[in-house]
PDB file of C-alpha atoms in Angstrom:
ATOM      1  CA  GLN N   1      41.700  -2.123 -89.439  1.00 93.00           C
ATOM      2  CA  VAL N   2      41.660  -4.714 -91.772  1.00 96.00           C
ATOM      3  CA  ARG N   3      44.896  -5.569 -92.948  1.00 97.00           C
ATOM      4  CA  LEU N   4      46.121  -7.873 -95.788  1.00 98.00           C
ATOM      5  CA  VAL N   5      49.805  -7.742 -96.029  1.00 98.00           C
ATOM      6  CA  GLU N   6      51.438 -10.173 -98.888  1.00 98.00           C
ATOM      7  CA  SER N   7      55.184 -10.853 -98.934  1.00 98.00           C
ATOM      8  CA  GLY N   8      57.573 -13.927-100.349  1.00 98.00           C
ATOM      9  CA  GLY N   9      57.741 -12.337-104.078  1.00 97.00           C
ATOM     10  CA  GLY N  10      61.043 -11.793-105.742  1.00 97.00           C
ATOM     11  CA  LEU N  11      62.803 -12.547-108.931  1.00 98.00           C
ATOM     12  CA  VAL N  12      62.998 -16.432-109.739  1.00 98.00           C
ATOM     13  CA  GLN N  13      64.155 -18.323-113.050  1.00 98.00           C
ATOM     14  CA  PRO N  14      61.677 -20.204-115.180  1.00 98.00           C
ATOM     15  CA  GLY N  15      60.766 -23.757-113.614  1.00 98.00           C
ATOM     16  CA  GLY N  16      61.514 -22.511-109.963  1.00 98.00           C
ATOM     17  CA  SER N  17      59.413 -21.992-107.289  1.00 98.00           C
ATOM     18  CA  LEU N  18      58.209 -19.244-104.814  1.00 98.00           C
ATOM     19  CA  ARG N  19      55.869 -19.264-101.656  1.00 98.00           C
ATOM     20  CA  LEU N  20      53.736 -16.222-101.347  1.00 98.00           C
ATOM     21  CA  SER N  21      52.392 -15.482 -97.624  1.00 98.00           C
ATOM     22  CA  CYS N  22      49.502 -12.996 -96.747  1.00 98.00           C
ATOM     23  CA  ALA N  23      48.912 -12.055 -93.099  1.00 98.00           C
ATOM     24  CA  ALA N  24      45.653 -10.939 -92.225  1.00 98.00           C
ATOM     25  CA  SER N  25      43.962  -9.124 -89.434  1.00 97.00           C
ATOM     26  CA  GLY N  26      41.334  -6.987 -88.542  1.00 96.00           C
ATOM     27  CA  PHE N  27      38.430  -9.249 -89.205  1.00 95.00           C
ATOM     28  CA  THR N  28      37.230 -12.699 -88.551  1.00 95.00           C
ATOM     29  CA  PHE N  29      39.678 -14.660 -90.740  1.00 96.00           C
ATOM     30  CA  SER N  30      37.900 -18.062 -90.962  1.00 95.00           C
ATOM     31  CA  ASP N  31      34.344 -16.429 -92.476  1.00 94.00           C
ATOM     32  CA  PHE N  32      36.087 -15.219 -95.474  1.00 96.00           C
ATOM     33  CA  ALA N  33      37.099 -17.204 -98.564  1.00 97.00           C
ATOM     34  CA  MET N  34      40.619 -16.218 -99.764  1.00 98.00           C
ATOM     35  CA  ASN N  35      41.848 -15.292-103.133  1.00 98.00           C
ATOM     36  CA  TRP N  36      44.800 -14.917-105.196  1.00 98.00           C
ATOM     37  CA  TYR N  37      44.891 -12.679-108.014  1.00 98.00           C
ATOM     38  CA  ARG N  38      47.477 -11.014-110.246  1.00 98.00           C
ATOM     39  CA  GLN N  39      47.963  -8.282-112.734  1.00 98.00           C
ATOM     40  CA  ALA N  40      50.566  -8.174-114.904  1.00 96.00           C
ATOM     41  CA  PRO N  41      51.674  -4.548-116.706  1.00 91.00           C
ATOM     42  CA  GLY N  42      49.106  -3.291-118.890  1.00 94.00           C
ATOM     43  CA  LYS N  43      46.464  -6.346-118.249  1.00 96.00           C
ATOM     44  CA  GLU N  44      43.813  -6.956-116.382  1.00 96.00           C
ATOM     45  CA  ARG N  45      43.512  -8.164-113.023  1.00 97.00           C
ATOM     46  CA  GLU N  46      43.212 -12.084-113.054  1.00 97.00           C
ATOM     47  CA  TRP N  47      42.300 -14.615-110.783  1.00 98.00           C
ATOM     48  CA  VAL N  48      44.785 -17.427-109.872  1.00 98.00           C
ATOM     49  CA  ALA N  49      43.387 -19.492-106.982  1.00 98.00           C
ATOM     50  CA  SER N  50      40.770 -19.705-104.415  1.00 98.00           C
ATOM     51  CA  ILE N  51      40.124 -21.481-100.963  1.00 98.00           C
ATOM     52  CA  THR N  52      37.003 -21.764 -98.964  1.00 96.00           C
ATOM     53  CA  SER N  53      36.088 -20.377 -95.518  1.00 92.00           C
ATOM     54  CA  THR N  54      34.380 -23.748 -94.807  1.00 83.00           C
ATOM     55  CA  ASP N  55      35.847 -26.817 -96.073  1.00 86.00           C
ATOM     56  CA  GLY N  56      38.669 -25.628 -97.562  1.00 88.00           C
ATOM     57  CA  GLY N  57      37.937 -26.720-100.889  1.00 96.00           C
ATOM     58  CA  THR N  58      40.461 -25.178-103.621  1.00 97.00           C
ATOM     59  CA  ASN N  59      39.786 -23.746-107.274  1.00 98.00           C
ATOM     60  CA  TYR N  60      42.161 -22.628-109.709  1.00 98.00           C
ATOM     61  CA  PRO N  61      42.204 -21.370-113.533  1.00 98.00           C
ATOM     62  CA  ASP N  62      43.567 -23.567-116.510  1.00 97.00           C
ATOM     63  CA  SER N  63      46.559 -21.698-116.492  1.00 96.00           C
ATOM     64  CA  VAL N  64      47.910 -22.564-112.910  1.00 98.00           C
ATOM     65  CA  GLU N  65      46.089 -25.526-112.249  1.00 97.00           C
ATOM     66  CA  GLY N  66      48.770 -28.338-111.287  1.00 97.00           C
ATOM     67  CA  ARG N  67      51.088 -25.749-110.722  1.00 98.00           C
ATOM     68  CA  PHE N  68      50.140 -23.368-107.762  1.00 98.00           C
ATOM     69  CA  THR N  69      48.654 -24.154-104.560  1.00 98.00           C
ATOM     70  CA  ILE N  70      46.626 -22.586-102.267  1.00 98.00           C
ATOM     71  CA  SER N  71      46.416 -23.100 -98.513  1.00 97.00           C
ATOM     72  CA  ARG N  72      45.257 -21.430 -95.339  1.00 97.00           C
ATOM     73  CA  ASP N  73      45.963 -21.617 -91.444  1.00 96.00           C
ATOM     74  CA  ASN N  74      42.839 -20.490 -89.516  1.00 96.00           C
ATOM     75  CA  HIS N  75      44.980 -20.260 -86.512  1.00 96.00           C
ATOM     76  CA  LYS N  76      47.677 -17.820 -87.887  1.00 97.00           C
ATOM     77  CA  ASN N  77      45.408 -15.958 -90.085  1.00 97.00           C
ATOM     78  CA  MET N  78      47.514 -16.697 -92.867  1.00 98.00           C
ATOM     79  CA  VAL N  79      46.940 -18.006 -96.534  1.00 98.00           C
ATOM     80  CA  TYR N  80      49.794 -19.468 -98.915  1.00 98.00           C
ATOM     81  CA  LEU N  81      50.443 -19.646-102.311  1.00 98.00           C
ATOM     82  CA  GLN N  82      53.078 -22.163-103.196  1.00 98.00           C
ATOM     83  CA  MET N  83      54.267 -21.395-107.053  1.00 98.00           C
ATOM     84  CA  ASN N  84      56.071 -24.336-108.853  1.00 98.00           C
ATOM     85  CA  SER N  85      57.243 -24.699-112.422  1.00 98.00           C
ATOM     86  CA  LEU N  86      57.083 -20.816-112.782  1.00 98.00           C
ATOM     87  CA  LYS N  87      56.616 -19.573-116.165  1.00 98.00           C
ATOM     88  CA  TYR N  88      57.993 -16.397-117.702  1.00 97.00           C
ATOM     89  CA  GLU N  89      53.826 -15.343-118.368  1.00 96.00           C
ATOM     90  CA  ASP N  90      53.718 -15.550-114.508  1.00 98.00           C
ATOM     91  CA  THR N  91      55.241 -12.376-113.989  1.00 98.00           C
ATOM     92  CA  ALA N  92      52.757 -10.221-112.349  1.00 98.00           C
ATOM     93  CA  ALA N  93      52.117  -8.168-109.311  1.00 98.00           C
ATOM     94  CA  TYR N  94      50.143 -10.817-106.987  1.00 98.00           C
ATOM     95  CA  PHE N  95      47.473  -9.904-104.769  1.00 98.00           C
ATOM     96  CA  CYS N  96      45.443 -11.170-101.621  1.00 98.00           C
ATOM     97  CA  ASN N  97      41.961 -11.220-101.572  1.00 98.00           C
ATOM     98  CA  ALA N  98      39.619 -11.796 -98.603  1.00 97.00           C
ATOM     99  CA  PHE N  99      35.888 -12.432 -99.869  1.00 96.00           C
ATOM    100  CA  MET N 100      32.806 -13.147 -98.049  1.00 91.00           C
ATOM    101  CA  GLY N 101      29.708 -12.746-100.116  1.00 83.00           C
ATOM    102  CA  ALA N 102      26.721 -13.839 -97.604  1.00 76.00           C
ATOM    103  CA  GLY N 103      24.548 -11.020 -96.338  1.00 79.00           C
ATOM    104  CA  GLU N 104      26.551  -7.447 -97.150  1.00 82.00           C
ATOM    105  CA  VAL N 105      29.758  -8.327 -99.409  1.00 87.00           C
ATOM    106  CA  GLN N 106      32.873  -7.657 -98.009  1.00 91.00           C
ATOM    107  CA  SER N 107      36.055  -8.003 -99.923  1.00 95.00           C
ATOM    108  CA  TYR N 108      39.558  -6.894 -98.650  1.00 97.00           C
ATOM    109  CA  TRP N 109      42.509  -6.518-100.801  1.00 97.00           C
ATOM    110  CA  GLY N 110      46.550  -6.572 -99.779  1.00 97.00           C
ATOM    111  CA  GLN N 111      48.786  -4.190-101.497  1.00 97.00           C
ATOM    112  CA  GLY N 112      50.781  -7.105-103.546  1.00 97.00           C
ATOM    113  CA  THR N 113      53.946  -8.421-103.857  1.00 98.00           C
ATOM    114  CA  GLN N 114      56.104  -8.503-107.080  1.00 98.00           C
ATOM    115  CA  VAL N 115      56.865 -11.747-108.857  1.00 98.00           C
ATOM    116  CA  ILE N 116      59.149 -11.416-111.532  1.00 98.00           C
ATOM    117  CA  VAL N 117      60.072 -14.701-113.659  1.00 98.00           C
ATOM    118  CA  SER N 118      63.160 -14.256-115.434  1.00 97.00           C
ATOM    119  CA  SER N 119      66.337 -15.851-116.740  1.00 95.00           C
TER     120      SER N 119
END
C-alpha cells in the first residue's frame, strides 16, 4: 500500500523557518522523482520544489527560489522541504508527491500538512 505522510507544518512568524518531512512507503522510493506542492485557500495547487530520482537535481519556481530547499534520503525513504525566510504568502497546505513518468505514469500524493505564516 502506497503511503506518503507529511509532517512538520505549523504556525511560524514571517521571516521564520520550518522543515517539512514526507515519509514514503509501499513503492520503490529511489525510482521516483519527488515533489512538493502547496495549495492556499481558494487557489489552485502550486508546484514548489522537485528533486530527481537519479542525480538529485533540484528545481524551484521563482516564488521560492533561494528560500526553499528540497532534499531526499533514499535510505530512509524520506523527502524534506526546508523553508526559510517565510512570507505571509507561503501560507498553504503543503503536499508531498511521488512521480514516475517512465512507462506507465505513476503519481502518488500525501494528505498534506498545514503551514501558517502569521505574526
